[in-house]
XYZ file of C-alpha atoms in Angstrom:
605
model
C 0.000 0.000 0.000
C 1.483 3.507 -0.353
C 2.527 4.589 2.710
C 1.341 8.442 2.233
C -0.247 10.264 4.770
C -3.258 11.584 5.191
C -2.209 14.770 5.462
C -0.427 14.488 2.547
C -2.756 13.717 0.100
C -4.077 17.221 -0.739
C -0.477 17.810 -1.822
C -0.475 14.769 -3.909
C -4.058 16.151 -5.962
C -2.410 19.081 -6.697
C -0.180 16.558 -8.242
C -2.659 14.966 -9.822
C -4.097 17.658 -11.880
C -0.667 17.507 -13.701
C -1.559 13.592 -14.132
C -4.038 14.749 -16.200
C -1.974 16.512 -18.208
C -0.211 13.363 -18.701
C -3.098 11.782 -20.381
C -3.041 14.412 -22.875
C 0.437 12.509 -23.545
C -0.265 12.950 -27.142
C 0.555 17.095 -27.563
C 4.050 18.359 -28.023
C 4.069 21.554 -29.450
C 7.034 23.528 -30.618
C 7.302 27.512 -30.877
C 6.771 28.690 -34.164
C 10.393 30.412 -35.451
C 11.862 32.913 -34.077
C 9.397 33.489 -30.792
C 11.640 31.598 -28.447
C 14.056 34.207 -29.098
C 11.905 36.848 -27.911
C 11.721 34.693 -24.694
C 14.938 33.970 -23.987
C 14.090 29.635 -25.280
C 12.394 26.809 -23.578
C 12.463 26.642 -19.808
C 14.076 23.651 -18.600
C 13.800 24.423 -15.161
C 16.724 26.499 -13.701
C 17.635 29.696 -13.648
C 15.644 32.458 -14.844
C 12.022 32.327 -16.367
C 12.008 31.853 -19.865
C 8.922 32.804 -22.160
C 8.251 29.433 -22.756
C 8.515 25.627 -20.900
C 7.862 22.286 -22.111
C 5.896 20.044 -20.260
C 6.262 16.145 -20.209
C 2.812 14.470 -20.589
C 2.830 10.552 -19.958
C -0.134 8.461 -20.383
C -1.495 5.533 -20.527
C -5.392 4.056 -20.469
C -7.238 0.607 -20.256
C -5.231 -1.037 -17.926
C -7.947 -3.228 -16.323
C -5.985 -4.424 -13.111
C -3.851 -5.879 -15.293
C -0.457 -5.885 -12.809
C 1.299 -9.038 -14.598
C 2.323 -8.976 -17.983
C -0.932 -10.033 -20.011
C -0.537 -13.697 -20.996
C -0.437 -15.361 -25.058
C -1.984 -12.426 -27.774
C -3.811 -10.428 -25.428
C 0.247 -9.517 -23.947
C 1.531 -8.325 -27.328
C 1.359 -5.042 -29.541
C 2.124 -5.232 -33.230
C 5.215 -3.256 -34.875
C 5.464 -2.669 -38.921
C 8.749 -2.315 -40.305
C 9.807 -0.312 -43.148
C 10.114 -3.579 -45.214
C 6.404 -4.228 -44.335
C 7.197 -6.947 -41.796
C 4.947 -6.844 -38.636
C 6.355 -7.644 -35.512
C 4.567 -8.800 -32.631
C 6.406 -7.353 -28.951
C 5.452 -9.412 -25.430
C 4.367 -6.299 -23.482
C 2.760 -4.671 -20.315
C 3.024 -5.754 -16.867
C 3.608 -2.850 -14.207
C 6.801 -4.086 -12.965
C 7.926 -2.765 -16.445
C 5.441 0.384 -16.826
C 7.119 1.618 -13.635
C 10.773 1.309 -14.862
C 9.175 2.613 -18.224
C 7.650 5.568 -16.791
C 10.357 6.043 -14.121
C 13.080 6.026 -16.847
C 11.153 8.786 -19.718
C 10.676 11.548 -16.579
C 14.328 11.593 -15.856
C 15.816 14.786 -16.956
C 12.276 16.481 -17.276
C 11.489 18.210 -14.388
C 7.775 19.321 -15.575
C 6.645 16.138 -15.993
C 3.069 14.864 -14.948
C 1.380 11.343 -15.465
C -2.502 10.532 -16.695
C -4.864 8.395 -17.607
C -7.930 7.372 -19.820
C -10.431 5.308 -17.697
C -10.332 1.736 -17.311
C -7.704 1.387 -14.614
C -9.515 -0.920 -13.051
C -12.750 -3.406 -13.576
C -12.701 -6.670 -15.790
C -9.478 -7.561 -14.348
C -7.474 -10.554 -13.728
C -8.055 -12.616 -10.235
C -4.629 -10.620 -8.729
C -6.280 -7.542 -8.350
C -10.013 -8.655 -9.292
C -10.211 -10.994 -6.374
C -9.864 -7.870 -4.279
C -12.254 -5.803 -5.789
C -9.081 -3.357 -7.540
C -7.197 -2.649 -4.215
C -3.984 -3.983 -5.601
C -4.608 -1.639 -8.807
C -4.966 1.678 -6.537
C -2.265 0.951 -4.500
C 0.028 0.370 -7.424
C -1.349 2.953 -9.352
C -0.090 5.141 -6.168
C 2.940 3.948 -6.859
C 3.308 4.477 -10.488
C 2.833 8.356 -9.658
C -0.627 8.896 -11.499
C -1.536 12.122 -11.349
C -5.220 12.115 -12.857
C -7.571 10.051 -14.576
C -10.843 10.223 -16.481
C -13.470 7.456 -15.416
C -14.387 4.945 -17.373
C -17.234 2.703 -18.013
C -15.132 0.089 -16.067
C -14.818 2.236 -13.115
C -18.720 1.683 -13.009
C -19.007 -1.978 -12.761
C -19.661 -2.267 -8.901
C -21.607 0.937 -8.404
C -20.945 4.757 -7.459
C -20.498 3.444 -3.697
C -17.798 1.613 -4.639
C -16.031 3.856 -7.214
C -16.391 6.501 -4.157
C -14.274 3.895 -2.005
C -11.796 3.545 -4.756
C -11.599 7.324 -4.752
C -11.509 8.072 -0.858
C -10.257 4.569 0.563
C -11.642 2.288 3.115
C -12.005 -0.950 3.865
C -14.717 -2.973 1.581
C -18.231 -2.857 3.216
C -18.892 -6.748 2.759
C -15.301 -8.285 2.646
C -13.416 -6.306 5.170
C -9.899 -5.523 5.201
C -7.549 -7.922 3.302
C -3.883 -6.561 5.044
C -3.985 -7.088 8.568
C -4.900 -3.794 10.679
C -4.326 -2.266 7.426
C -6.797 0.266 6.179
C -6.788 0.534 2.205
C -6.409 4.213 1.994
C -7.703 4.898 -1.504
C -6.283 6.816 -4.364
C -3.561 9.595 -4.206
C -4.718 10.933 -7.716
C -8.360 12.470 -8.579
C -11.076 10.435 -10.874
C -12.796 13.249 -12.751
C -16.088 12.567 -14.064
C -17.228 15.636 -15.407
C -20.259 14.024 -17.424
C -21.444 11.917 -14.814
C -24.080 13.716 -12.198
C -26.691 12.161 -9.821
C -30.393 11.824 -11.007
C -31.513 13.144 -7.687
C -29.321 16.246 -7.251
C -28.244 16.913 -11.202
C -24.328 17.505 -8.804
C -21.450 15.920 -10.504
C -20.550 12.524 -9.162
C -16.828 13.154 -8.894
C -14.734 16.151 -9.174
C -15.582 17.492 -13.649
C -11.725 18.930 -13.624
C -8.411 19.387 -11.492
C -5.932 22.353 -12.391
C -2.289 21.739 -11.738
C 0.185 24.319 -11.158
C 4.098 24.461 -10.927
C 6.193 27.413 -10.922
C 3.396 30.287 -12.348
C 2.135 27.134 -15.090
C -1.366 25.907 -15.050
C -3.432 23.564 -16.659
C -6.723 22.308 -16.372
C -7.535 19.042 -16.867
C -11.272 17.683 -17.608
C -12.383 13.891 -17.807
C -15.218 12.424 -19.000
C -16.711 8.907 -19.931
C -18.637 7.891 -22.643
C -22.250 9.292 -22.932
C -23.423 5.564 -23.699
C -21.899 4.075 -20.597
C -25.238 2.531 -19.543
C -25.618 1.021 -22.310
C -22.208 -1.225 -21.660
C -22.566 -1.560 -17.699
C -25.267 -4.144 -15.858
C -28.019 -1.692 -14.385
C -26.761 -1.740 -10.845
C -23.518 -0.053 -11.744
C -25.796 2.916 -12.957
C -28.176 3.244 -10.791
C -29.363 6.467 -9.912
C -26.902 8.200 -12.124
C -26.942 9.969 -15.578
C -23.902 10.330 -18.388
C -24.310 13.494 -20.774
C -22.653 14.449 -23.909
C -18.801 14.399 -23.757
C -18.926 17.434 -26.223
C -21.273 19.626 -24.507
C -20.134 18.573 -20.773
C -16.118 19.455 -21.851
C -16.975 22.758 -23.538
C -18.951 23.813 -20.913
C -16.040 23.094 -18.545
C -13.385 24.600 -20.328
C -15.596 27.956 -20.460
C -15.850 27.706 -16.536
C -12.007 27.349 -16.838
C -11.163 29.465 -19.275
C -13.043 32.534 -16.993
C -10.941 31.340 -14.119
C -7.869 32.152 -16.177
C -6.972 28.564 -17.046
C -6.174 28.808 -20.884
C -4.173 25.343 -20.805
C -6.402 22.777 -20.840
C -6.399 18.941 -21.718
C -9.662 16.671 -22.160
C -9.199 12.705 -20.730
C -11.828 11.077 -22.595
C -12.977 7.607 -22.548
C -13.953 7.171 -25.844
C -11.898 6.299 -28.894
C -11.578 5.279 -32.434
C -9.877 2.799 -34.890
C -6.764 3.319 -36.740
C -6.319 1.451 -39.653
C -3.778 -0.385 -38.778
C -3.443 -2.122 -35.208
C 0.382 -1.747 -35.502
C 1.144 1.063 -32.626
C 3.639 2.904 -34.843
C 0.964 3.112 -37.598
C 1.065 7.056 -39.624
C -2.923 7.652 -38.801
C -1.810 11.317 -40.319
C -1.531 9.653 -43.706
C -2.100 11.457 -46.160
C -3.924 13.943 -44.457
C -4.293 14.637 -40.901
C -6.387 12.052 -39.205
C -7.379 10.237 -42.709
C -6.234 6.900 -40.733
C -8.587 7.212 -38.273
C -12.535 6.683 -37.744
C -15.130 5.928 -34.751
C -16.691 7.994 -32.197
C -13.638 9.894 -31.276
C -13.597 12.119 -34.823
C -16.609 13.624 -34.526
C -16.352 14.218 -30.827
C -12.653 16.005 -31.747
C -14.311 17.677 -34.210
C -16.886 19.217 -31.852
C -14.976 19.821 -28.978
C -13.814 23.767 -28.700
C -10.575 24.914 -29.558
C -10.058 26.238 -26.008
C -8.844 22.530 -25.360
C -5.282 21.696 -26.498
C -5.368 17.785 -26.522
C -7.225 14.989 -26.378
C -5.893 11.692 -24.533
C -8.107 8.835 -25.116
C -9.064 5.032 -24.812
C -11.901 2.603 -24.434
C -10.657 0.937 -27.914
C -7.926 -0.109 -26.737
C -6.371 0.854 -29.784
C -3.079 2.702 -30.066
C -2.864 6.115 -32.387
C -1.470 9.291 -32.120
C -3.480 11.608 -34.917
C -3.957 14.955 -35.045
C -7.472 15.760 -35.770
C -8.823 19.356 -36.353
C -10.654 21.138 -34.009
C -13.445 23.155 -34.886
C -11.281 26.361 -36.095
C -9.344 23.548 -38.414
C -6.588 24.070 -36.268
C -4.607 20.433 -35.802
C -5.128 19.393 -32.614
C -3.430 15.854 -30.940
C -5.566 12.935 -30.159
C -3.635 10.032 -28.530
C -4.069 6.529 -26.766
C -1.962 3.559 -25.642
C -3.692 0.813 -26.260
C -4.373 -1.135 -23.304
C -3.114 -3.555 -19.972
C -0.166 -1.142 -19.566
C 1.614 -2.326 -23.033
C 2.326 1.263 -23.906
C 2.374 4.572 -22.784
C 2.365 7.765 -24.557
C 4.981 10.405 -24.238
C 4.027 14.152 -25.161
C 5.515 17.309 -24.987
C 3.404 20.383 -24.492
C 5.171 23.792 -24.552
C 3.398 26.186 -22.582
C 3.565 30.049 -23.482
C 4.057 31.778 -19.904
C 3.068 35.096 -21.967
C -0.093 33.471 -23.076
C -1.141 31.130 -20.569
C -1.891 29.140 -23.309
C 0.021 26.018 -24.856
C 1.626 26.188 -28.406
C 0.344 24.272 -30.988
C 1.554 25.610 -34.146
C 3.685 22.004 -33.867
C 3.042 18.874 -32.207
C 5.555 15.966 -30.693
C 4.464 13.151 -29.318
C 4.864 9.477 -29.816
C 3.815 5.907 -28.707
C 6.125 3.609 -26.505
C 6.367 -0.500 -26.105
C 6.712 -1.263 -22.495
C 9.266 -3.792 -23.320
C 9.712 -6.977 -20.650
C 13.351 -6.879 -21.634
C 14.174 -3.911 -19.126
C 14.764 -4.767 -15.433
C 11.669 -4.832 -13.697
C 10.647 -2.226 -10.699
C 11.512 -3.354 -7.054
C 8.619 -1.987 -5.546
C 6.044 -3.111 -8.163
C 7.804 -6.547 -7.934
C 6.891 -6.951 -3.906
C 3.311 -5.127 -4.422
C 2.185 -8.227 -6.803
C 3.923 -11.339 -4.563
C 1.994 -9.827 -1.846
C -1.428 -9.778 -3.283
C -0.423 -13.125 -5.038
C 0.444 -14.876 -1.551
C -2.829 -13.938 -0.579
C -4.475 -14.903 -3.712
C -2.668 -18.459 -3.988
C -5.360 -20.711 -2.406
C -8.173 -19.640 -4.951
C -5.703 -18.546 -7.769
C -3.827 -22.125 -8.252
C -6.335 -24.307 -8.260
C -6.406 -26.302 -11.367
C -9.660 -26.254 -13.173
C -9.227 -28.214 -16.624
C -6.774 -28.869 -19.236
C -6.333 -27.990 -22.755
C -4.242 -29.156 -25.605
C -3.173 -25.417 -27.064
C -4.106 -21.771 -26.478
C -7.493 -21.410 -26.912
C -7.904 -17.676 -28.511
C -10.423 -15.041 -27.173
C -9.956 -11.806 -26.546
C -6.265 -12.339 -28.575
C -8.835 -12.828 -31.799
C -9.809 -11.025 -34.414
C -12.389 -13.154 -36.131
C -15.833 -13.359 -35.838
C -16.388 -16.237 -34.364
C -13.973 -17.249 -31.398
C -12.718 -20.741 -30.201
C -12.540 -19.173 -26.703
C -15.978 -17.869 -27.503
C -17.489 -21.651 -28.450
C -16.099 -22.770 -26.212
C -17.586 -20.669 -23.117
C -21.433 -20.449 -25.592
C -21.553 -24.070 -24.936
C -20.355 -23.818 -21.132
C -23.416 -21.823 -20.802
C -25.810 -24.084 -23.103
C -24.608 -27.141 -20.991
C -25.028 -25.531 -17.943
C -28.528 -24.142 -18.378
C -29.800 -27.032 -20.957
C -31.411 -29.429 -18.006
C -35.076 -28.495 -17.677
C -34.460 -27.810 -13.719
C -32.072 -25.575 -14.824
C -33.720 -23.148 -17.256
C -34.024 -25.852 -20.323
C -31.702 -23.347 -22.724
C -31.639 -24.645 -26.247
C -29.092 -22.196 -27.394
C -26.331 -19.681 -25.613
C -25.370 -16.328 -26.796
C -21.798 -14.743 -24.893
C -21.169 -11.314 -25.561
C -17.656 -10.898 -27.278
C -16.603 -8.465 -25.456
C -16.774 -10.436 -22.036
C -13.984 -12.158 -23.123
C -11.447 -10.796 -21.658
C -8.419 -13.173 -22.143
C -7.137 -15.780 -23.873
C -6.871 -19.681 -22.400
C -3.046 -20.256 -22.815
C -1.280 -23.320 -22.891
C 1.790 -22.240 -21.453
C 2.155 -21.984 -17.923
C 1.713 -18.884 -15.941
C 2.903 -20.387 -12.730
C 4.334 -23.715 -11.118
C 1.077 -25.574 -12.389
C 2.217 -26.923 -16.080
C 1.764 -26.579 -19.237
C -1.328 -27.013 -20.559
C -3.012 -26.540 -16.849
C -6.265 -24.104 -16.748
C -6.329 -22.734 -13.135
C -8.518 -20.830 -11.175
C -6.759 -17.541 -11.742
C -6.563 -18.426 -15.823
C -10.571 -18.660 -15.914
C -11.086 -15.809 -13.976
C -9.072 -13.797 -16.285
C -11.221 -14.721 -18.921
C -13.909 -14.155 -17.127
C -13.527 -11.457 -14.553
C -17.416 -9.973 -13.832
C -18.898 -13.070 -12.382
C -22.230 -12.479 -14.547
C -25.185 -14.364 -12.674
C -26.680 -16.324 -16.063
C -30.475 -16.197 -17.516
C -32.686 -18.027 -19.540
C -35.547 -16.393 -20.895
C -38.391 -17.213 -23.663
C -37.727 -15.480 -26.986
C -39.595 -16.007 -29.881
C -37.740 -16.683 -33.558
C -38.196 -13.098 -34.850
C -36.733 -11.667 -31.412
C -33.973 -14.780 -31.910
C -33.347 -13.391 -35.629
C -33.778 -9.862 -34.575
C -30.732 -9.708 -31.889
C -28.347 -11.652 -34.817
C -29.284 -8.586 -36.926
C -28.413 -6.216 -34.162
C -24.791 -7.024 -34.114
C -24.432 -5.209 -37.554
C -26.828 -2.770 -36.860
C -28.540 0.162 -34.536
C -25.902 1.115 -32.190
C -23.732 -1.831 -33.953
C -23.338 -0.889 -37.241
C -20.526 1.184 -37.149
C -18.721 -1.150 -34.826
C -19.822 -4.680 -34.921
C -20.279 -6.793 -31.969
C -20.527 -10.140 -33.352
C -22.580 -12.695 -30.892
C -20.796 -16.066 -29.883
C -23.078 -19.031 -29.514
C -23.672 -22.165 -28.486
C -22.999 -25.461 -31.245
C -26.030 -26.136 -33.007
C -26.845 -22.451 -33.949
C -25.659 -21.017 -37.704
C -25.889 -18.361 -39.750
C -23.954 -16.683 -42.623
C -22.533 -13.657 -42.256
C -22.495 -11.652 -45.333
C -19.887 -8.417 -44.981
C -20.334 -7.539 -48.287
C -23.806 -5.995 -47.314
C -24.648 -3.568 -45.159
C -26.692 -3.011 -41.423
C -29.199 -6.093 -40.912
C -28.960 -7.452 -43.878
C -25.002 -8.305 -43.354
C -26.741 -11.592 -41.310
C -28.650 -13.838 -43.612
C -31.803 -14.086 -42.173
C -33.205 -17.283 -44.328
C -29.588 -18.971 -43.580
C -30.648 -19.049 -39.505
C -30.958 -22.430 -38.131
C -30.792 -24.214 -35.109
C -29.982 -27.971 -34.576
C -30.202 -28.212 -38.946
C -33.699 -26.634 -39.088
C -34.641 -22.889 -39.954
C -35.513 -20.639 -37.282
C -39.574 -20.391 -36.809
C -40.388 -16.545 -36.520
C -43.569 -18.183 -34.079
C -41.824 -20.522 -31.953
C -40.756 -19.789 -28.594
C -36.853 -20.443 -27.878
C -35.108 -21.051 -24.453
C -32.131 -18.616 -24.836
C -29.006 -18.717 -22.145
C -27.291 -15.054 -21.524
C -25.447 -13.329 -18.704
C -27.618 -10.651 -17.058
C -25.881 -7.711 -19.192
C -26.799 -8.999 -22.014
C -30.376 -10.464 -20.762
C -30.882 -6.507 -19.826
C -30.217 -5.636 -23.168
C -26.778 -4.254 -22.719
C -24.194 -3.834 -25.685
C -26.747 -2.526 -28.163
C -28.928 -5.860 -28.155
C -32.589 -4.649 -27.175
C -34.424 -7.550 -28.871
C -33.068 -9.771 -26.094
C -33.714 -7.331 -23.544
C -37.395 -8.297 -24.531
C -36.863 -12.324 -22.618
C -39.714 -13.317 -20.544
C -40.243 -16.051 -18.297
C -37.088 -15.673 -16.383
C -34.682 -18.292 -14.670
C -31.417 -17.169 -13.019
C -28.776 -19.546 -12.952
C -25.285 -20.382 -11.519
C -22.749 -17.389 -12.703
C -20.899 -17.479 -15.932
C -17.816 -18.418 -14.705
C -18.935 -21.241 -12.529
C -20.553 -22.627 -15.625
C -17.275 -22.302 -17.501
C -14.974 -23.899 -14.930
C -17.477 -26.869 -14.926
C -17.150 -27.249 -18.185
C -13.459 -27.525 -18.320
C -13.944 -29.742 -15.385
C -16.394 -32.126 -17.444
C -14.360 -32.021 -20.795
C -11.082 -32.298 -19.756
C -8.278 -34.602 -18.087
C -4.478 -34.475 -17.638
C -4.526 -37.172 -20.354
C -7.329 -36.145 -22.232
C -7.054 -32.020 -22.512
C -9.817 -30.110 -24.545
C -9.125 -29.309 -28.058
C -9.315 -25.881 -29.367
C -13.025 -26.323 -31.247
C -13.680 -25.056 -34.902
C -15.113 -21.641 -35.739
C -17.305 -23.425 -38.182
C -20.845 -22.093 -37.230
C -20.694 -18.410 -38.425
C -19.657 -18.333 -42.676
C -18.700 -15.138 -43.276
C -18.945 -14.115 -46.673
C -15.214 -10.960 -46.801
C-alpha cells in the first residue's frame, strides 16, 4: 500500500491535476520560429524564467488491473517495419510500466502522469479478487496524477467507485492486510459528465488544475455518454452520463473565466486506426485520414479552447492529429491497453499566453518492453497480493491441448468464444435448470485468452482458477428467458446494426446455432436471415426459444434490445462457474480439450 499520509494527500491532488496533463500525452508543441528568441528559449527548469517551458505528458489508459504482464496475444502489440514486416512485442506488466515511466521523466522536471479510464474493472483474479485494491495501490505507486473514469470504473456501483476514490475498507469483505486500512487513491477520478439523477451535482470532481512554478493547466475527464448502455443496471443506478462534447466545452468555459487557458480533455472514448500496428502514420495522407469511430466527430466538436485529447476505451493505439473546430490540428492520442504502452508528449506552454503552443506537435507511442529490469517496488506489491491470492488462484480447473484464442482474436467467431457459448448451453440445458436450447456470450466479455503455457508452477497445458477468472472477470449471474424466432433473428441482426453498425459486436453461440454472415452488405442485412438455423432446421419466426445469456446482455446491454425483450425468467449459476465446470467435465491431464472449430458463423469478406 502507499505509505502516504493523510495529510499528505491534498499535496499529492495538486499533483494529480498535472496527471491529467499526462493523459493528454499525445501534444508536443514547438514555438513557431523565431518566438523563443523573444523569450529567452524553452524553460528547462533552472535559472531564470524563460517565455516558454515544455511540459512532459505521460499516459497511458485501459489497464484493467492488469499488474502481470498479459498472458499469449492479449500480452503483445504489433510493430510494422519499413520492409512491411509486422512484428509482434510481449508487453505490459507494471513491474515494467514503472521502470518505463520512471526512466522517460528523468531529466524532465515538468513532468506529470494521466490516464484514460479503465484502470480498473474486468481484471485478472490478482487484483479482481480484491475488488481493484492492488490496482490503486500500485497505481499510487506508479505516480498517477489524474484520470478520467471509465465505463469500467462503473461496474460495482458509485459506492464503490467513491471507495476507490476516498479509501476504506470494503463494506462486505473487510480488510484484506492485517490492521491495514486501504487508503484509496492519491490521484483524482474526474467525471465531469457523470451527475446524480436526484441532485443533477457531478458525481466526482468534472476537472483538477495543476500548477508548478506560475504554469497551469486544467484538466477535464469524462466517460462515454453511452456508458449505460455497456454496464449491468446496478452499476448505474441512480446516475446519468451526458454528452462528452457539450459537458467538456462547458467546462473549459468555466475554466477558461478562471484564467486557465491550458487545458487537456481525458476522454474515454476512442476510435480505430487502420492499422493495429502502434507505430501506424494515422496522419496519412492527411491529418487524421487513418482514423474513424466515435472519437472524430467528438474532436471535431470539442472547442478549440482545449489543447489535446488523450483517449481510450478501444484499446487501440494512435497518435493523430485531428482538427478542431477552427481547423486548427489538434493531438488525439491513446496507448492501447493492460499497460503495453504509454504515450509520451511534450506540451510547450507560453508563460506570456497562458496558453500552450500548438503551431507544432511531438508526441509518440512507446512499447513497455519486458526486456528492461523490472521495478523493485512493483515486484513486492504483486507477490503480496499473489500470496494472498494463492489458495483460490492455483487451483487447477481443466486442461487444454493449445491456447485457446479469445480476446487475442480477431475473427468473428472465437474458439474461446465456443467454447464458453456451450459452457453456458450445458449448464442451463437441463429443464431444472432453465431448459436453454441455445447460448449467446457477448464478445466483449472475453477478456483473455486460455493459454497453454504456464503462468505459474502448475504446467503446461493446466487451466487454473486464476486463468478462468481472467477470462472471465465480472462473475455475470446467467439467464434463460423465452424469446420467440423473430426476437432470436432480430438480436443476430443487431450485431451489424442500430448502435452496432458502425462497430460490430458479433454474438458467440452455443454449437447447433448457424448463420452466414455476409460483410459484403450492409446493417441487418449483413446476417442472412433465411440462412438461420438451429440444430439443422430454420428458425420459426412463431416458436418460442429457451435462450441462455449473462444478465448484461439479458438486460439488453451492448446494443442488443431484442433480447432485452426475454420473458419467463430463470437465473442460474454465474458465468464463470458454468465455464470452470465445463473444463472440469471435458477435460483430463490425459485427455485435454481441443481448441473447437469456428465453423458455425460463414462469413462471406
Amino acid at each position: 500500500m502507499s505509505a502516504t499520509p493523510q495529510k499528505n494527500r491534498a499535496a499529492r491532488r495538486v499533483l494529480a491535476a498535472a496527471a491529467g496533463l499526462a493523459t493528454v500525452g499525445a501534444l508536443v508543441a514547438a514555438m513557431p520560429a523565431g518566438a523563443h528568441d523573444r523569450g529567452n528559449g524553452h524553460g528547462n527548469g533552472h535559472g531564470h524564467k524563460s517565455r516558454t517551458v515544455d511540459v512532459q505528458l505521460l499516459s497511458f489508459n485501459d489497464l484493467h488491473g492488469n499488474l502481470e504482464p498479459p498472458a499469449g496475444s492479449a500480452g503483445n502489440v504489433t510493430r510494422t517495419h519499413p520492409d512491411g514486416t509486422v512484428e509482434a512485442i510481449p508487453a505490459g506488466g507494471v513491474e515494467y510500466l514503472a521502470t518505463s515511466l520512471r526512466t522517460a521523466r528523468k531529466g524532465n522536471p515538468y513532468s506529470v502522469t494521466a490516464a484514460g479510464g479503465d484502470m480498473v474493472g474486468a481484471s485478472p483474479l490478482l487484483s479482481g479478487l480484491f475488488h481493484d485494491e492492488p490496482t490503486i495501490e500500485a497505481l499510487n505507486g506508479l505516480d498517477l496524477d489524474v484520470t478520467a473514469v471509465g465505463n469500467h470504473e462503473f461496474d460495482e456501483g458509485a459506492t464503490e467507485l467513491a471507495r476507490l476514490q476516498n479509501g476504506g475498507c470494503h463494506p462486505v469483505e473487510g480488510c484484506y492486510g492485517k490492521g491495514k486500512e486501504f487508503e484509496g487513491a492519491d490521484f483524482p477520478y474526474l467525471a465531469a459528465n457523470v451527475t446524480k439523477e436526484k441532485t443533477g451535482k457531478p458525481l466526482l470532481k468534472p476537472y483538477t488544475v495543476w500548477k508548478k512554478k506560475g504554469v497551469k493547466i486544467g484538466f477535464i475527464g469524462v466517460t462515454l455518454e453511452g456508458t449505460p448502455d455497456i454496464v449491468t443496471a446496478n452499476g448505474v443506478k441512480g446516475l446519468k452520463f451526458h454528452d462528452e462534447v457539450e459537458t467538456i466545452n462547458k467546462y473549459a468555459r468555466e475554466l477558461d473565466r478562471k484564467g486557465v487557458k491550458s487545458i487537456v480533455a481525458l476522454i474515454h472514448e476512442g476510435g480505430a486506426p487502420a492499422s493495429t500496428s502502434y507505430n501506424y502514420d494515422c496522419d496519412s495522407p492527411g491529418a487524421g485520414d487513418g482514423i474513424s469511430g466515435p472519437i472524430v466527430d467528438i474532436a471535431k466538436g470539442i472547442t478549440p479552447k482545449v489543447d489535446a485529447l488523450v483517449t481510450g476505451h478501444t484499446h487501440q493505439a494512435y497518435v493523430c492529429t485531428v482538427p478542431d473546430p477552427s481547423g486548427k490540428p489538434r493531438m488525439v492520442t491513446s496507448a492501447s491497453s493492460f499497460g503495453k504502452l504509454y504515450t509520451d508528449t511534450t506540451l510547450t506552454y507560453d508563460r506570456r499566453t497562458k496558453d500552450i503552443v500548438r503551431t507544432s506537435v511531438k508526441s509518440a507511442n512507446h512499447v513497455v518492453t519486458r526486456d528492461q529490469p523490472k521495478a523493485a517496488d512493483m515486484t513486492r506489491l504483486i507477490d503480496r497480493w499473489n500470496k494472498l491470492a494463492a489458495p483460490i488462484a492455483n487451483r487447477p480447473q481443466g486442461w487444454i491441448s493449445a491456447d485457446i484464442n479469445g480476446r487475442g482474436s480477431t475473427a468473428p467467431e472465437k474458439p474461446l468464444g465456443n467454447v464458453i457459448a456451450d459452457a453456458q448451453l450445458e449448464g442451463l440445458a437441463p429443464a431444472d435448470k432453465g431448459g436453454a436450447e441455445v447460448a449467446f456470450m457477448n464478445p466483449g466479455g472475453i477478456r483473455a485468452d486460455l493459454v497453454h503455457k504456464a503462468s505459474g508452477s502448475e504446467g503446461d497445458g493446466v487451466v487454473t482458477y486464476g486463468e478462468a477468472f481472467t477470462v472471465q472477470p465480472f462473475t455475470n449471474m446467467m439467464n434463460v428467458v423465452d424469446l420467440t424466432g423473430a426476437q432470436l433473428v432480430a438480436a443476430l441482426q443487431q450485431q451489424v446494426s442500430g448502435a452496432n453498425e458502425a462497430g460490430p459486436k458479433i454474438l458467440q453461440v452455443s454449437r447447433g446455432l448457424t448463420y452466414t454472415l455476409d460483410l459484403t452488405k450492409s446493417g441487418a442485412d449483413r446476417v442472412v436471415a433465411d440462412s438461420i438455423e438451429l440444430n439443422g432446421e430454420a428458425i420459426d419466426p412463431a416458436r418460442t426459444y429457451r435462450v441462455a445469456m449473462n444478465e448484461f446482455l439479458a438486460g439488453g446491454g451492448d446494443g442488443f434490445p431484442a433480447l432485452g425483450q426475454g420473458t419467463n425468467k430463470l437465473v442460474g449459476a454465474s458465468d464463470l462457474d458454468l465455464f470452470n465446470a465445463y473444463l472440469a467435465a471435458h477435460s483430463t491431464a490425459s485427455a485435454p480439450l481441443v481448441p473447437p472449430a469456428t465453423d458455425r458463423i460463414t462469413v462471406i469478406q
